[in-house]
Amino acid sequence: TIVGDGPERSTLEKLAKEMLAIDSFQFMLPMPTVQVIELMKQHHIYVLPSNGYEGWGAVVNEAMSAGCTVIASSVAGSAKTMISHGNNGLLFETGDHEQLANLLIQLNIDEEMRHRLATAGQRTMLDSWTPKIGASRFISVCDALLSHHPVPNYTDGPMAPV
């Protein structure tokens, strides 16, 4: 399922029709985030084939929270920060279509792996990336800086070094 629109849509639709069974894909117009998240919950895998242009890519947070196994480009800000390859998602080199295809095939074949990564991704979100945790850490860092105390050293999640 591809949600959105843009200059590559017609090319992607043509490619899908040439290479895939007609009932195995769908293209949908842009929709509100709430609807996208509901759609994510109906799917097993989310792919972010980013070139890193978007900066962070909050969609990775949303997909992991929705229970999708995430495969993302290693240059997407959120992916390189939140995903530990093989532990809570999968990363591939931008532009390496073969690597992406192989990861998709692997997840399609190995349902246990897909489930393990999706569960670990949700756990990552709950343990380290909730808005409450992010806000609390931001306040702690600001308080430390303003009071000239040592800044907390977070090993993962918001405010951890990349």
PDB file of C-alpha atoms in Angstrom, residues 1-6 8-17 20 24-31 36 39 43 45-47 49:
ATOM      1  CA  THR A   1       0.000   0.000   0.000  1.00  0.00           C
ATOM      2  CA  ILE A   2       1.428   3.346  -1.025  1.00  0.00           C
ATOM      3  CA  VAL A   3      -0.200   6.419   0.484  1.00  0.00           C
ATOM      4  CA  GLY A   4       0.442   9.812  -1.029  1.00  0.00           C
ATOM      5  CA  ASP A   5       0.963  11.534  -4.299  1.00  0.00           C
ATOM      6  CA  GLY A   6       3.848  13.017  -6.174  1.00  0.00           C
ATOM      7  CA  GLU A   8       6.799   9.368  -9.199  1.00  0.00           C
ATOM      8  CA  ARG A   9       3.316   7.995  -8.575  1.00  0.00           C
ATOM      9  CA  SER A  10       2.491   7.141 -12.191  1.00  0.00           C
ATOM     10  CA  THR A  11       5.882   5.480 -12.632  1.00  0.00           C
ATOM     11  CA  LEU A  12       5.365   3.423  -9.480  1.00  0.00           C
ATOM     12  CA  GLU A  13       1.840   2.427 -10.512  1.00  0.00           C
ATOM     13  CA  LYS A  14       3.093   1.287 -13.918  1.00  0.00           C
ATOM     14  CA  LEU A  15       5.927  -0.669 -12.331  1.00  0.00           C
ATOM     15  CA  ALA A  16       3.562  -2.331  -9.842  1.00  0.00           C
ATOM     16  CA  LYS A  17       1.176  -3.357 -12.628  1.00  0.00           C
ATOM     17  CA  LEU A  20       3.006  -7.618  -9.171  1.00  0.00           C
ATOM     18  CA  SER A  24      -1.264  -7.427  -4.154  1.00  0.00           C
ATOM     19  CA  PHE A  25      -0.890  -3.630  -4.141  1.00  0.00           C
ATOM     20  CA  GLN A  26      -2.900  -0.456  -3.801  1.00  0.00           C
ATOM     21  CA  PHE A  27      -2.221   3.247  -4.226  1.00  0.00           C
ATOM     22  CA  MET A  28      -4.110   5.668  -2.010  1.00  0.00           C
ATOM     23  CA  LEU A  29      -4.353   9.441  -2.050  1.00  0.00           C
ATOM     24  CA  PRO A  30      -2.937  11.478   0.847  1.00  0.00           C
ATOM     25  CA  MET A  31      -4.969  11.201   4.053  1.00  0.00           C
ATOM     26  CA  VAL A  36      -2.540   6.599   8.085  1.00  0.00           C
ATOM     27  CA  LEU A  39      -3.888   1.813   8.004  1.00  0.00           C
ATOM     28  CA  HIS A  43      -0.143  -4.024   7.822  1.00  0.00           C
ATOM     29  CA  ILE A  45       5.779  -3.987   7.468  1.00  0.00           C
ATOM     30  CA  TYR A  46       6.482  -0.293   6.946  1.00  0.00           C
ATOM     31  CA  VAL A  47       9.204   0.800   4.510  1.00  0.00           C
ATOM     32  CA  PRO A  49      13.019   4.416   1.481  1.00  0.00           C
TER      33      PRO A  49
END
